[in-house]
Structures are given as structure tokens and as C-alpha cells.
Amino acid sequence: MNKKKKNILELTEEFTDEEKKAFYKAIYSRRDVRSHFTSRIIKDDVIARILNAAHHAPSVGFSQPWNFILIKNITTKKKIKDSFEEEKNRSSKLVEEPKRSKYLSFKLEGILESPVNLCVTYDPSKFGPFVIGRSSIPEAGLYSVCCAIQNLWLAARTEGVGLGWVSILSNDILKEVLELPEHVVPIAYLCLGYVDEFAQKPDLETAGWLPRLDLKEVVYFEKWQDTKNVEWNQIQEMIKENLDYA
Amino acid sequence: MNKKKKNILELTEEFTDEEKKAFYKAIYSRRDVRSHFTSRIIKDDVIARILNAAHHAPSVGFSQPWNFILIKNITTKKKIKDSFEEEKNRSSKLVEEPKRSKYLSFKLEGILESPVNLCVTYDPSKFGPFVIGRSSIPEAGLYSVCCAIQNLWLAARTEGVGLGWVSILSNDILKEVLELPEHVVPIAYLCLGYVDEFAQKPDLETAGWLPRLDLKEVVYFEKWQDTKNVEWNQIQEMIKENLDYA
């Protein structure tokens, strides 16, 4: 049996306990990385594996509406960094002291320090205009792109590559700098690079900006805000305590 | 060392080759499941692990803007199923024959057959109004919810639980049936259950509806549609051939 066929057959098998544990390690150790980037080059085969994981995300009507623009040109990066600075300054005026100073003290991007930047875009025209599942909920196309981004993020983590999503940016500037056509939407601007550590907790949790919610605070039963439905009482007991990392 | 502390320390370690392989198995074997559901009950601890994986997704400004509404009530499910039928019929009029008949022949949901339905919602008011990273790109909040959905989907796969995303639905009906407040947005309606098989390929690929794009067709360098940038020629060679499943 050739390798490809063997790999495809393995895909239909159940996960062993060890495999599950490895998967949950990726889920719980993934971080949004803004510092700790090293200058170590990301090899092309690593980048290719990360992109291939993204490309195997689910997409509405199998429309695969994503594109990935790899960026290392310093002039491009500097233009994006300027946009970040401008937007950060602008948004800081929306929050009162003492939070404003705290916000301004955070390191929120690694555009210049990370060796690879990556813009992920949404092209609604791909395989259109009729895409199965996109007529009733047109936003479903961009939801697919976000699923690809999460695949990419988790794959980067397993490869030891840190990733930070910079959303303090002007999409108009991004479109101009990357020469995106009018109908294409930039969804994410990501900074990728090896890091000297993955933090144990999200930076904003460690800094005391916001707490991690308990699982029981985000789960409802049968309808909005129902937390006591008797048909679901066992799972209510189970999620009262925060679950240990899997 | 107690178990929790040990688990947290392990999160900062590199991934072994075996762990990477297990992770990529989840990426490549995840399917959008609309049939093959069995009546086997999903145990509460499995549901809790899947939800906890979703809750550990990245979120803009650590806002955790998601909620998860678990549904098994048959009256609720039937109302959602009715909405699906109506929207499917309506959208079929947007596509010409012979594609219309093919579209109408597809099985596109498993609302009644799957033991658990799950609506994932976005609450922009959570921890607001100022959320770090959401001022310049307000959509970043719903992108976070989509990342949670992809975590959930992959976790379900590793647990052997199939998941199908139904986007042929009226969000107005969903809001009414689940009693969502005006400001809360339903992002996904998901069907979960054990399945007697995970297909080797996406159903719409197998049916010849659309082909899987080659990776090289979705990757650009430095700007939109640049596929030949000399600074990136090695990776261009690498992704010319489709990568084998990892």
C-alpha cells in the first residue's frame, strides 16, 4: 500500500487516548503571541504544512473562499506597522483612565519582529454566485475563512511557531498596500515566528485585564439564559467546576 | 506535583512527531456530517470536553463573546427543521437546472437524527463597550466565535462525534425559537452525534459539485495574485504538488 493511501485510510479510524491528548495539548497551549519572537527562520516545509492545514478547513458549500498572502517585505511591514500605531492611538481615546494607560502599555503586535506576516482574505466571488448554504446566511463565507484561520493557528502551535492576530489596523490601508480588489475582504493580519516561550495563560488574563470566564457561564440549555433545565442537569453539575486541562 | 500543575507545565513543551501526527489527523479527518448519525447517546463528559475546547479559542481582547445553547427538545428541533426546508426550497430557485435538481438531491442537515443540536451565538455586549482590538475592525468579535466553532468541530472529531453545520436556515426564526435578545447574533447551528463513518472526502467533493483547489491556487506572495515572487521561489516549488496528508 502506498503512503498516501495508507494515510487516507488512517483518517477514518478512531482516536486513541494518546492522540486525543496530543490534540487537546494544541487546543490548550495555543497562544496569541505578541512578543518572544526569535529571529529563527521558518522553513518552507513548515510554512507549507501550516497553510495546508488552513486549506483543509470546512467551507460553506465547499467554496474554499480563502487566500493566504505571505509577506516578508520590510517596506510592506512598515506600512502595516504605521497603520497599527495610528489605530492604536485612535482607539485609546475610546477608553478612560486608568484603563487607557494600561491599554497603551500592552505589547499588541509583532509585525516587524516576526519573520513572516500573513494576510488571510475572503473572496466571495469564488465558485459563485450560487454557493450552497450561503443564500440564507451570506456571512457564512467569511465564517469559513475564520475556521481556516483557527486551523492555521493550531497547526502553527504544533510546529512550535507562535502566531499573533493584529486587529488594530485599518482594512483600507491593508487593501491598498496588498493591492486587494474591491470585492476581496481582508479578514486577518497574522504575525508568525518561532518564540522562546509560549505563555501558560493568555497575556490579557495574566495582566488582569479580563478574567477567563467559567465554562458554566457560557453554556445554556434549550434557550437563551436557561442554566437550570432539568433535562440537562447532569452536565450542569459537571461544568460547575472548571474542567482540568484535558 | 499535582495533576493540574503537571498538565499546565506540559503545555509549554514542544510537540513530538507523534503528537503532531495526531493533531494533523484531526485536521484532515474532520468532516461536515449530514448523514451516518447513529442513535448512540453522547455522554455528558464528552460534551463537556468538546465545549471546553471551544471555550479555549482565541478571542479579540480576551472578550470570550460566545455562548453555547445545547438543544435536544424535539419541538425546538422540528421548528428549526421546518425553517431549513423552507430556506432550502427558496434558495433552490436561485440555481438553474441541472444543478438545481442535484442541489435538491443532497442531504444537507441532520437536525432530527442527531441526538444533540447546538447553537453558537455572538454577544457583542460582553465585557464591552471597549474591547481591545475591536475598535478598528468591529467584525473581529464574530471572528472569535468562528474560531471557537472550529475548536469545537475538531474536538468533536477526536471524540468520534460527527458535526454538521446547517446554514440553510433563517436567523430570524432561530432568534425567535431560542429566545435570543435583539443584540445577540446566532452564528452557527450545529448537529452533533456519533456516526457510523467519517467519509474520506467532503461529500460535495465526492458528488462532483466542486473540486478541492490545489494549495498553490490559494497562496500569494507579498500582494494579491502574485504567484511568482522570487523571494519566495522555494515554497512555490514545494506547493506546486499537492502535499500529502500530514
Short mmCIF file of C-alpha atoms in Angstrom, two decimals:
data_model
loop_
_atom_site.label_atom_id
_atom_site.label_comp_id
_atom_site.label_asym_id
_atom_site.label_seq_id
_atom_site.Cartn_x
_atom_site.Cartn_y
_atom_site.Cartn_z
CA MET A 1 0.00 0.00 0.00
CA ASN A 2 1.45 3.39 -0.90
CA LYS A 3 1.91 6.05 1.77
CA LYS A 4 -0.85 8.34 0.56
CA LYS A 5 -3.47 5.56 0.51
CA LYS A 6 -2.40 4.35 3.94
CA ASN A 7 -2.66 7.88 5.35
CA ILE A 8 -6.15 8.35 3.94
CA LEU A 9 -7.36 5.06 5.43
CA GLU A 10 -5.97 6.02 8.82
CA LEU A 11 -8.16 9.11 8.71
CA THR A 12 -11.29 7.07 9.24
CA GLU A 13 -10.01 5.40 12.41
CA GLU A 14 -10.93 6.31 15.97
CA PHE A 15 -8.54 8.43 18.02
CA THR A 16 -6.53 6.68 20.71
CA ASP A 17 -6.26 8.25 24.17
CA GLU A 18 -2.72 9.39 23.31
CA GLU A 19 -3.93 11.02 20.09
CA LYS A 20 -6.73 12.81 21.92
CA LYS A 21 -4.24 14.07 24.48
CA ALA A 22 -1.97 15.44 21.74
CA PHE A 23 -4.91 17.19 20.10
CA TYR A 24 -6.05 18.84 23.33
CA LYS A 25 -2.46 19.93 24.00
CA ALA A 26 -2.69 22.01 20.81
CA ILE A 27 -6.05 23.48 21.90
CA TYR A 28 -4.93 24.45 25.40
CA SER A 29 -1.39 25.59 24.66
CA ARG A 30 -2.18 27.81 21.67
CA ARG A 31 -1.46 31.45 22.47
CA ASP A 32 -1.90 34.83 20.79
CA VAL A 33 1.76 35.81 20.62
CA ARG A 34 2.92 39.43 20.52
CA SER A 35 6.40 39.13 21.95
CA HIS A 36 9.02 36.41 22.48
CA PHE A 37 9.63 36.13 18.70
CA THR A 38 13.12 34.90 17.78
CA SER A 39 14.93 35.57 14.50
CA ARG A 40 14.97 31.84 13.60
CA ILE A 41 13.80 31.32 10.02
CA ILE A 42 10.62 29.28 9.47
CA LYS A 43 11.50 26.64 6.87
CA ASP A 44 9.36 26.41 3.77
CA ASP A 45 8.08 22.90 4.55
CA VAL A 46 6.80 24.12 7.92
CA ILE A 47 5.00 27.07 6.30
CA ALA A 48 3.55 24.73 3.68
CA ARG A 49 2.20 22.33 6.34
CA ILE A 50 0.61 25.20 8.25
CA LEU A 51 -1.05 26.58 5.10
CA ASN A 52 -2.23 23.14 4.04
CA ALA A 53 -3.94 22.68 7.42
CA ALA A 54 -5.71 26.01 6.88
CA HIS A 55 -6.76 24.99 3.38
CA HIS A 56 -8.41 21.85 4.80
CA ALA A 57 -10.84 23.83 6.95
CA PRO A 58 -14.57 23.43 6.40
CA SER A 59 -16.15 25.89 3.98
CA VAL A 60 -19.74 26.69 3.15
CA GLY A 61 -20.76 24.78 0.03
CA PHE A 62 -17.09 23.66 -0.28
CA SER A 63 -16.36 27.12 -1.68
CA GLN A 64 -12.84 27.40 -0.17
CA PRO A 65 -13.16 31.19 -0.28
CA TRP A 66 -9.79 31.96 1.35
CA ASN A 67 -6.46 33.24 0.10
CA PHE A 68 -3.21 33.49 2.01
CA ILE A 69 -0.76 36.30 1.24
CA LEU A 70 2.72 35.64 2.66
CA ILE A 71 4.65 38.81 3.49
CA LYS A 72 8.25 39.42 4.49
CA ASN A 73 8.98 42.63 2.57
CA ILE A 74 10.13 45.20 5.12
CA THR A 75 8.56 48.17 3.32
CA THR A 76 5.17 46.46 3.39
CA LYS A 77 5.58 45.53 7.06
CA LYS A 78 6.46 49.10 7.98
CA LYS A 79 3.34 50.45 6.28
CA ILE A 80 1.20 47.99 8.23
CA LYS A 81 3.01 48.83 11.46
CA ASP A 82 2.31 52.55 10.86
CA SER A 83 -1.38 51.73 10.45
CA PHE A 84 -1.29 49.79 13.72
CA GLU A 85 0.25 52.74 15.57
CA GLU A 86 -2.32 55.14 14.19
CA GLU A 87 -5.27 52.88 15.04
CA LYS A 88 -3.92 52.08 18.50
CA ASN A 89 -3.59 55.77 19.26
CA ARG A 90 -7.06 56.49 17.89
CA SER A 91 -8.73 53.64 19.81
CA SER A 92 -7.02 54.59 23.08
CA LYS A 93 -9.20 57.70 23.14
CA LEU A 94 -12.26 55.46 23.48
CA VAL A 95 -11.25 54.22 26.92
CA GLU A 96 -10.96 56.16 30.18
CA GLU A 97 -8.04 56.32 32.57
CA PRO A 98 -6.69 54.30 34.35
CA LYS A 99 -7.53 51.67 31.70
CA ARG A 100 -6.18 53.86 28.90
CA SER A 101 -2.62 53.86 30.27
CA LYS A 102 -2.78 50.15 30.90
CA TYR A 103 -4.02 49.56 27.34
CA LEU A 104 -1.24 51.72 25.89
CA SER A 105 1.36 49.78 27.90
CA PHE A 106 0.44 46.43 26.32
CA LYS A 107 2.54 44.92 23.52
CA LEU A 108 -0.15 44.13 20.96
CA GLU A 109 1.69 43.15 17.78
CA GLY A 110 4.94 41.68 16.46
CA ILE A 111 4.79 42.90 12.87
CA LEU A 112 8.46 43.80 12.47
CA GLU A 113 9.98 41.21 14.83
CA SER A 114 8.20 38.18 13.37
CA PRO A 115 9.90 36.78 10.23
CA VAL A 116 6.65 36.10 8.37
CA ASN A 117 3.44 38.12 8.19
CA LEU A 118 0.34 36.61 6.62
CA CYS A 119 -2.86 38.23 5.46
CA VAL A 120 -5.87 35.93 5.13
CA THR A 121 -8.57 37.19 2.80
CA TYR A 122 -12.15 36.32 1.84
CA ASP A 123 -13.18 36.25 -1.81
CA PRO A 124 -16.99 35.99 -2.03
CA SER A 125 -16.85 35.62 -5.81
CA LYS A 126 -15.09 32.25 -5.70
CA PHE A 127 -17.26 29.48 -7.18
CA GLY A 128 -20.18 31.97 -7.02
CA PRO A 129 -22.65 33.45 -7.30
CA PHE A 130 -24.65 30.41 -6.04
CA VAL A 131 -22.83 28.78 -3.13
CA ILE A 132 -24.70 26.04 -1.24
CA GLY A 133 -25.58 27.26 2.26
CA ARG A 134 -24.77 30.91 1.63
CA SER A 135 -28.13 32.19 0.40
CA SER A 136 -29.92 32.42 3.75
CA ILE A 137 -26.84 33.47 5.75
CA PRO A 138 -24.47 35.39 3.45
CA GLU A 139 -21.90 35.81 6.25
CA ALA A 140 -21.28 32.04 6.15
CA GLY A 141 -18.50 32.65 3.63
CA LEU A 142 -16.43 34.71 6.00
CA TYR A 143 -17.14 32.26 8.81
CA SER A 144 -15.37 29.63 6.65
CA VAL A 145 -12.29 31.86 6.41
CA CYS A 146 -12.21 32.16 10.20
CA CYS A 147 -12.30 28.37 10.54
CA ALA A 148 -9.28 28.24 8.23
CA ILE A 149 -7.50 30.77 10.43
CA GLN A 150 -8.11 28.65 13.52
CA ASN A 151 -6.76 25.54 11.74
CA LEU A 152 -3.71 27.59 10.77
CA TRP A 153 -3.22 28.86 14.31
CA LEU A 154 -3.37 25.41 15.88
CA ALA A 155 -1.07 23.94 13.21
CA ALA A 156 1.45 26.72 13.85
CA ARG A 157 1.38 25.87 17.57
CA THR A 158 2.11 22.19 16.97
CA GLU A 159 5.04 23.21 14.76
CA GLY A 160 6.39 25.41 17.57
CA VAL A 161 5.56 28.58 15.63
CA GLY A 162 3.92 31.45 17.50
CA LEU A 163 1.11 33.42 15.89
CA GLY A 164 -0.39 36.78 16.77
CA TRP A 165 -3.55 38.21 15.19
CA VAL A 166 -3.35 42.01 14.77
CA SER A 167 -6.81 43.55 14.51
CA ILE A 168 -5.76 47.08 15.45
CA LEU A 169 -5.36 48.04 11.80
CA SER A 170 -7.13 49.87 9.01
CA ASN A 171 -8.56 47.44 6.48
CA ASP A 172 -8.47 50.24 3.91
CA ILE A 173 -4.71 50.54 4.32
CA LEU A 174 -4.34 46.75 4.14
CA LYS A 175 -6.34 46.64 0.90
CA GLU A 176 -4.26 49.41 -0.63
CA VAL A 177 -0.86 48.04 0.43
CA LEU A 178 -1.62 44.45 -0.63
CA GLU A 179 -3.44 45.57 -3.80
CA LEU A 180 -6.63 43.67 -2.93
CA PRO A 181 -9.51 44.04 -5.42
CA GLU A 182 -12.57 45.90 -4.22
CA HIS A 183 -14.63 42.73 -3.59
CA VAL A 184 -11.96 40.94 -1.52
CA VAL A 185 -12.15 41.35 2.27
CA PRO A 186 -9.07 41.16 4.50
CA ILE A 187 -10.09 39.02 7.48
CA ALA A 188 -6.88 38.62 9.45
CA TYR A 189 -3.36 40.01 9.61
CA LEU A 190 -1.13 37.49 11.34
CA CYS A 191 2.46 37.57 12.62
CA LEU A 192 4.30 34.24 12.60
CA GLY A 193 7.62 33.20 14.04
CA TYR A 194 9.35 30.85 16.44
CA VAL A 195 9.17 32.04 20.00
CA ASP A 196 11.35 31.45 23.04
CA GLU A 197 8.25 30.62 25.05
CA PHE A 198 4.52 30.03 24.88
CA ALA A 199 2.94 31.67 27.90
CA GLN A 200 0.97 29.45 30.28
CA LYS A 201 -2.03 31.79 30.10
CA PRO A 202 -3.28 34.49 27.71
CA ASP A 203 -1.39 37.77 28.24
CA LEU A 204 -4.57 39.77 28.96
CA GLU A 205 -5.57 37.23 31.63
CA THR A 206 -2.12 37.42 33.26
CA ALA A 207 -2.21 41.23 33.16
CA GLY A 208 -5.55 41.20 34.99
CA TRP A 209 -7.31 42.99 32.12
CA LEU A 210 -10.12 40.43 31.99
CA PRO A 211 -10.73 37.07 33.70
CA ARG A 212 -11.27 33.73 31.98
CA LEU A 213 -14.99 33.01 32.25
CA ASP A 214 -16.06 29.73 33.80
CA LEU A 215 -17.43 27.24 31.29
CA LYS A 216 -20.78 27.23 33.12
CA GLU A 217 -21.13 30.96 32.36
CA VAL A 218 -21.22 30.42 28.59
CA VAL A 219 -23.41 27.30 28.31
CA TYR A 220 -27.21 27.45 28.13
CA PHE A 221 -29.82 24.72 27.70
CA GLU A 222 -32.63 24.71 25.12
CA LYS A 223 -32.90 28.52 25.05
CA TRP A 224 -31.06 31.74 25.88
CA GLN A 225 -30.01 32.08 29.55
CA ASP A 226 -31.59 28.83 30.68
CA THR A 227 -28.99 27.37 33.03
CA LYS A 228 -31.21 25.04 35.02
CA ASN A 229 -33.09 22.88 32.52
CA VAL A 230 -33.85 19.56 34.24
CA GLU A 231 -33.25 17.54 31.08
CA TRP A 232 -29.59 18.58 31.25
CA ASN A 233 -28.91 18.51 34.99
CA GLN A 234 -26.01 16.06 34.88
CA ILE A 235 -23.90 18.19 32.58
CA GLN A 236 -24.75 21.24 34.68
CA GLU A 237 -23.14 19.52 37.66
CA MET A 238 -20.14 18.57 35.55
CA ILE A 239 -19.36 22.06 34.28
CA LYS A 240 -19.92 23.80 37.61
CA GLU A 241 -16.29 23.10 38.37
CA ASN A 242 -13.85 24.31 35.73
CA LEU A 243 -12.62 21.31 33.83
CA ASP A 244 -8.98 20.47 34.24
CA TYR A 245 -6.99 20.87 31.04
CA ALA A 246 -7.67 17.71 29.08
CA MET B 1 3.29 17.69 41.72
CA ASN B 2 -0.48 17.68 41.37
CA LYS B 3 -2.11 16.71 38.10
CA LYS B 4 -3.31 20.18 37.19
CA LYS B 5 0.12 21.77 37.66
CA LYS B 6 1.79 18.99 35.70
CA ASN B 7 -0.70 19.40 32.85
CA ILE B 8 -0.10 23.14 32.67
CA LEU B 9 3.68 22.69 32.56
CA GLU B 10 3.34 20.17 29.73
CA LEU B 11 1.56 22.84 27.70
CA THR B 12 4.77 24.78 27.21
CA GLU B 13 6.67 21.80 25.77
CA GLU B 14 7.41 21.17 22.10
CA PHE B 15 5.28 18.71 20.19
CA THR B 16 6.77 15.31 19.42
CA ASP B 17 6.41 13.86 15.91
CA GLU B 18 3.70 11.52 17.22
CA GLU B 19 1.79 14.43 18.75
CA LYS B 20 2.00 16.41 15.51
CA LYS B 21 0.70 13.42 13.59
CA ALA B 22 -2.26 13.08 15.94
CA PHE B 23 -3.06 16.76 15.56
CA TYR B 24 -2.96 16.64 11.75
CA LYS B 25 -5.17 13.53 11.84
CA ALA B 26 -7.87 15.72 13.43
CA ILE B 27 -7.37 18.43 10.79
CA TYR B 28 -7.56 16.08 7.81
CA SER B 29 -10.24 13.69 9.02
CA ARG B 30 -12.75 16.30 10.21
CA ARG B 31 -15.89 16.21 8.07
CA ASP B 32 -19.12 18.15 7.76
CA VAL B 33 -21.54 15.35 8.61
CA ARG B 34 -25.14 15.31 7.39
CA SER B 35 -25.87 11.61 7.45
CA HIS B 36 -24.48 8.46 9.10
CA PHE B 37 -25.67 9.62 12.55
CA THR B 38 -26.37 6.79 14.99
CA SER B 39 -28.73 6.90 17.97
CA ARG B 40 -25.86 6.40 20.45
CA ILE B 41 -26.06 8.93 23.29
CA ILE B 42 -23.19 11.40 23.69
CA LYS B 43 -22.11 11.22 27.33
CA ASP B 44 -22.00 14.43 29.33
CA ASP B 45 -18.25 14.30 29.89
CA VAL B 46 -17.69 14.12 26.13
CA ILE B 47 -19.98 17.12 25.54
CA ALA B 48 -18.21 19.00 28.33
CA ARG B 49 -14.76 18.34 26.82
CA ILE B 50 -15.93 19.50 23.40
CA LEU B 51 -17.42 22.70 24.85
CA ASN B 52 -14.32 23.36 26.93
CA ALA B 53 -12.15 23.14 23.80
CA ALA B 54 -14.43 25.71 22.14
CA HIS B 55 -14.25 27.97 25.18
CA HIS B 56 -10.43 27.97 24.93
CA ALA B 57 -10.43 29.52 21.47
CA PRO B 58 -8.71 32.86 20.92
CA SER B 59 -10.92 35.92 21.28
CA VAL B 60 -10.37 39.55 20.44
CA GLY B 61 -9.30 41.41 23.59
CA PHE B 62 -9.97 38.16 25.55
CA SER B 63 -13.69 39.04 25.32
CA GLN B 64 -14.91 35.40 25.06
CA PRO B 65 -18.05 36.65 23.30
CA TRP B 66 -19.55 33.20 22.66
CA ASN B 67 -22.43 31.26 24.16
CA PHE B 68 -23.40 27.66 23.51
CA ILE B 69 -27.06 26.61 23.62
CA LEU B 70 -27.48 22.84 23.84
CA ILE B 71 -30.72 21.56 22.32
CA LYS B 72 -32.43 18.18 22.35
CA ASN B 73 -36.07 19.22 22.68
CA ILE B 74 -37.92 17.69 19.74
CA THR B 75 -40.38 20.59 19.36
CA THR B 76 -37.48 23.02 19.01
CA LYS B 77 -35.69 20.75 16.55
CA LYS B 78 -38.81 20.43 14.41
CA LYS B 79 -39.21 24.20 14.20
CA ILE B 80 -35.60 24.53 13.03
CA LYS B 81 -36.05 21.70 10.56
CA ASP B 82 -39.12 23.49 9.11
CA SER B 83 -37.02 26.61 8.65
CA PHE B 84 -34.37 24.55 6.87
CA GLU B 85 -36.94 23.09 4.45
CA GLU B 86 -38.34 26.50 3.67
CA GLU B 87 -34.93 28.08 3.08
CA LYS B 88 -33.70 25.14 1.02
CA ASN B 89 -36.75 25.40 -1.21
CA ARG B 90 -36.34 29.17 -1.51
CA SER B 91 -32.62 29.01 -2.33
CA SER B 92 -33.10 26.26 -4.93
CA LYS B 93 -34.83 28.86 -7.09
CA LEU B 94 -31.53 30.76 -7.31
CA VAL B 95 -29.80 27.99 -9.25
CA GLU B 96 -30.57 26.72 -12.76
CA GLU B 97 -31.12 23.15 -13.89
CA PRO B 98 -29.40 20.70 -13.99
CA LYS B 99 -27.66 22.00 -10.86
CA ARG B 100 -30.99 22.67 -9.13
CA SER B 101 -32.04 19.01 -9.14
CA LYS B 102 -28.60 17.95 -7.98
CA TYR B 103 -28.71 20.52 -5.15
CA LEU B 104 -32.17 19.35 -4.09
CA SER B 105 -30.96 15.73 -4.01
CA PHE B 106 -28.23 16.43 -1.44
CA LYS B 107 -28.68 15.57 2.25
CA LEU B 108 -27.71 18.86 3.88
CA GLU B 109 -28.65 18.54 7.55
CA GLY B 110 -29.16 16.02 10.33
CA ILE B 111 -31.29 18.10 12.70
CA LEU B 112 -33.71 15.37 13.78
CA GLU B 113 -31.39 12.35 13.52
CA SER B 114 -28.54 13.81 15.56
CA PRO B 115 -29.03 13.47 19.33
CA VAL B 116 -27.68 16.93 20.17
CA ASN B 117 -28.13 20.26 18.36
CA LEU B 118 -26.06 23.26 19.38
CA CYS B 119 -26.50 26.92 18.57
CA VAL B 120 -23.38 29.06 18.94
CA THR B 121 -24.08 32.76 19.44
CA TYR B 122 -22.16 36.03 19.49
CA ASP B 123 -22.82 38.60 22.21
CA PRO B 124 -21.07 41.87 21.29
CA SER B 125 -22.02 43.42 24.65
CA LYS B 126 -19.84 41.04 26.67
CA PHE B 127 -17.05 42.91 28.50
CA GLY B 128 -17.90 45.91 26.29
CA PRO B 129 -18.22 48.52 25.03
CA PHE B 130 -14.42 48.90 24.77
CA VAL B 131 -12.86 45.61 23.71
CA ILE B 132 -9.15 45.68 22.82
CA GLY B 133 -8.71 45.11 19.08
CA ARG B 134 -12.37 45.59 18.15
CA SER B 135 -12.45 49.34 17.52
CA SER B 136 -10.85 49.36 14.06
CA ILE B 137 -12.38 46.06 12.90
CA PRO B 138 -15.75 45.57 14.66
CA GLU B 139 -16.26 42.18 12.97
CA ALA B 140 -13.34 40.80 14.99
CA GLY B 141 -15.81 39.74 17.69
CA LEU B 142 -17.68 37.38 15.44
CA TYR B 143 -14.40 36.08 14.03
CA SER B 144 -13.60 34.94 17.58
CA VAL B 145 -16.84 32.96 17.73
CA CYS B 146 -15.92 31.21 14.48
CA CYS B 147 -12.55 30.21 15.93
CA ALA B 148 -14.43 28.67 18.86
CA ILE B 149 -16.63 26.74 16.42
CA GLN B 150 -13.58 25.31 14.66
CA ASN B 151 -12.07 24.25 18.00
CA LEU B 152 -15.39 22.60 18.83
CA TRP B 153 -15.55 20.83 15.47
CA LEU B 154 -12.04 19.40 15.72
CA ALA B 155 -12.59 18.32 19.34
CA ALA B 156 -15.80 16.56 18.33
CA ARG B 157 -13.88 14.69 15.62
CA THR B 158 -11.23 13.45 18.06
CA GLU B 159 -14.02 12.24 20.35
CA GLY B 160 -15.55 10.31 17.43
CA VAL B 161 -18.52 12.69 17.30
CA GLY B 162 -19.69 13.90 13.89
CA LEU B 163 -20.72 17.52 13.43
CA GLY B 164 -22.67 19.20 10.65
CA TRP B 165 -23.10 22.97 10.29
CA VAL B 166 -26.54 23.92 8.95
CA SER B 167 -26.50 27.38 7.34
CA ILE B 168 -29.65 26.90 5.27
CA LEU B 169 -31.79 28.48 7.98
CA SER B 170 -33.49 31.73 8.88
CA ASN B 171 -31.64 33.54 11.64
CA ASP B 172 -34.89 35.35 12.49
CA ILE B 173 -36.57 32.01 13.21
CA LEU B 174 -33.54 30.86 15.23
CA LYS B 175 -33.66 34.04 17.33
CA GLU B 176 -37.36 33.64 17.97
CA VAL B 177 -37.27 29.92 18.80
CA LEU B 178 -34.23 30.19 21.10
CA GLU B 179 -35.43 33.48 22.63
CA LEU B 180 -32.22 35.35 21.78
CA PRO B 181 -32.13 39.03 22.75
CA GLU B 182 -32.06 41.55 19.92
CA HIS B 183 -28.31 42.24 20.22
CA VAL B 184 -27.22 38.57 20.19
CA VAL B 185 -26.31 37.07 16.80
CA PRO B 186 -26.72 33.36 16.03
CA ILE B 187 -23.52 32.33 14.22
CA ALA B 188 -23.88 28.58 13.79
CA TYR B 189 -26.48 25.85 14.14
CA LEU B 190 -24.71 22.53 14.58
CA CYS B 191 -25.86 18.90 14.64
CA LEU B 192 -23.78 16.53 16.78
CA GLY B 193 -23.82 12.78 17.13
CA TYR B 194 -21.78 9.63 16.79
CA VAL B 195 -21.58 8.41 13.21
CA ASP B 196 -21.03 5.02 11.68
CA GLU B 197 -18.39 6.52 9.41
CA PHE B 198 -16.40 9.64 8.64
CA ALA B 199 -16.18 9.99 4.89
CA GLN B 200 -12.72 10.01 3.31
CA LYS B 201 -13.52 13.23 1.44
CA PRO B 202 -16.05 16.05 1.75
CA ASP B 203 -19.47 15.00 0.40
CA LEU B 204 -19.62 17.85 -2.13
CA GLU B 205 -16.20 16.85 -3.49
CA THR B 206 -17.27 13.20 -3.82
CA ALA B 207 -20.50 14.26 -5.53
CA GLY B 208 -18.51 16.25 -8.09
CA TRP B 209 -20.23 19.50 -7.10
CA LEU B 210 -16.90 21.35 -6.71
CA PRO B 211 -13.26 20.24 -6.77
CA ARG B 212 -10.72 20.71 -3.96
CA LEU B 213 -8.49 23.59 -5.04
CA ASP B 214 -4.75 22.97 -5.15
CA LEU B 215 -2.87 24.69 -2.34
CA LYS B 216 -0.90 26.72 -4.92
CA GLU B 217 -4.15 28.27 -6.13
CA VAL B 218 -4.85 29.95 -2.79
CA VAL B 219 -1.38 31.19 -1.81
CA TYR B 220 0.03 34.55 -2.94
CA PHE B 221 3.29 36.31 -2.14
CA GLU B 222 3.65 39.89 -0.90
CA LYS B 223 0.49 41.07 -2.67
CA TRP B 224 -2.76 39.90 -4.28
CA GLN B 225 -2.31 37.41 -7.15
CA ASP B 226 1.48 37.45 -7.08
CA THR B 227 2.38 33.77 -7.51
CA LYS B 228 5.94 34.18 -8.77
CA ASN B 229 7.76 36.43 -6.29
CA VAL B 230 11.45 35.47 -6.43
CA GLU B 231 11.92 35.93 -2.69
CA TRP B 232 9.56 33.00 -2.16
CA ASN B 233 10.54 30.65 -5.01
CA GLN B 234 11.39 27.64 -2.84
CA ILE B 235 7.96 27.42 -1.26
CA GLN B 236 6.37 27.92 -4.68
CA GLU B 237 8.12 24.75 -5.85
CA MET B 238 7.02 22.94 -2.72
CA ILE B 239 3.31 23.71 -3.02
CA LYS B 240 3.11 23.08 -6.77
CA GLU B 241 2.44 19.46 -5.92
CA ASN B 242 -0.41 18.89 -3.52
CA LEU B 243 1.01 18.00 -0.16
CA ASP B 244 0.31 14.51 1.05
CA TYR B 245 -1.91 14.40 4.11
CA ALA B 246 0.43 15.05 7.01
#
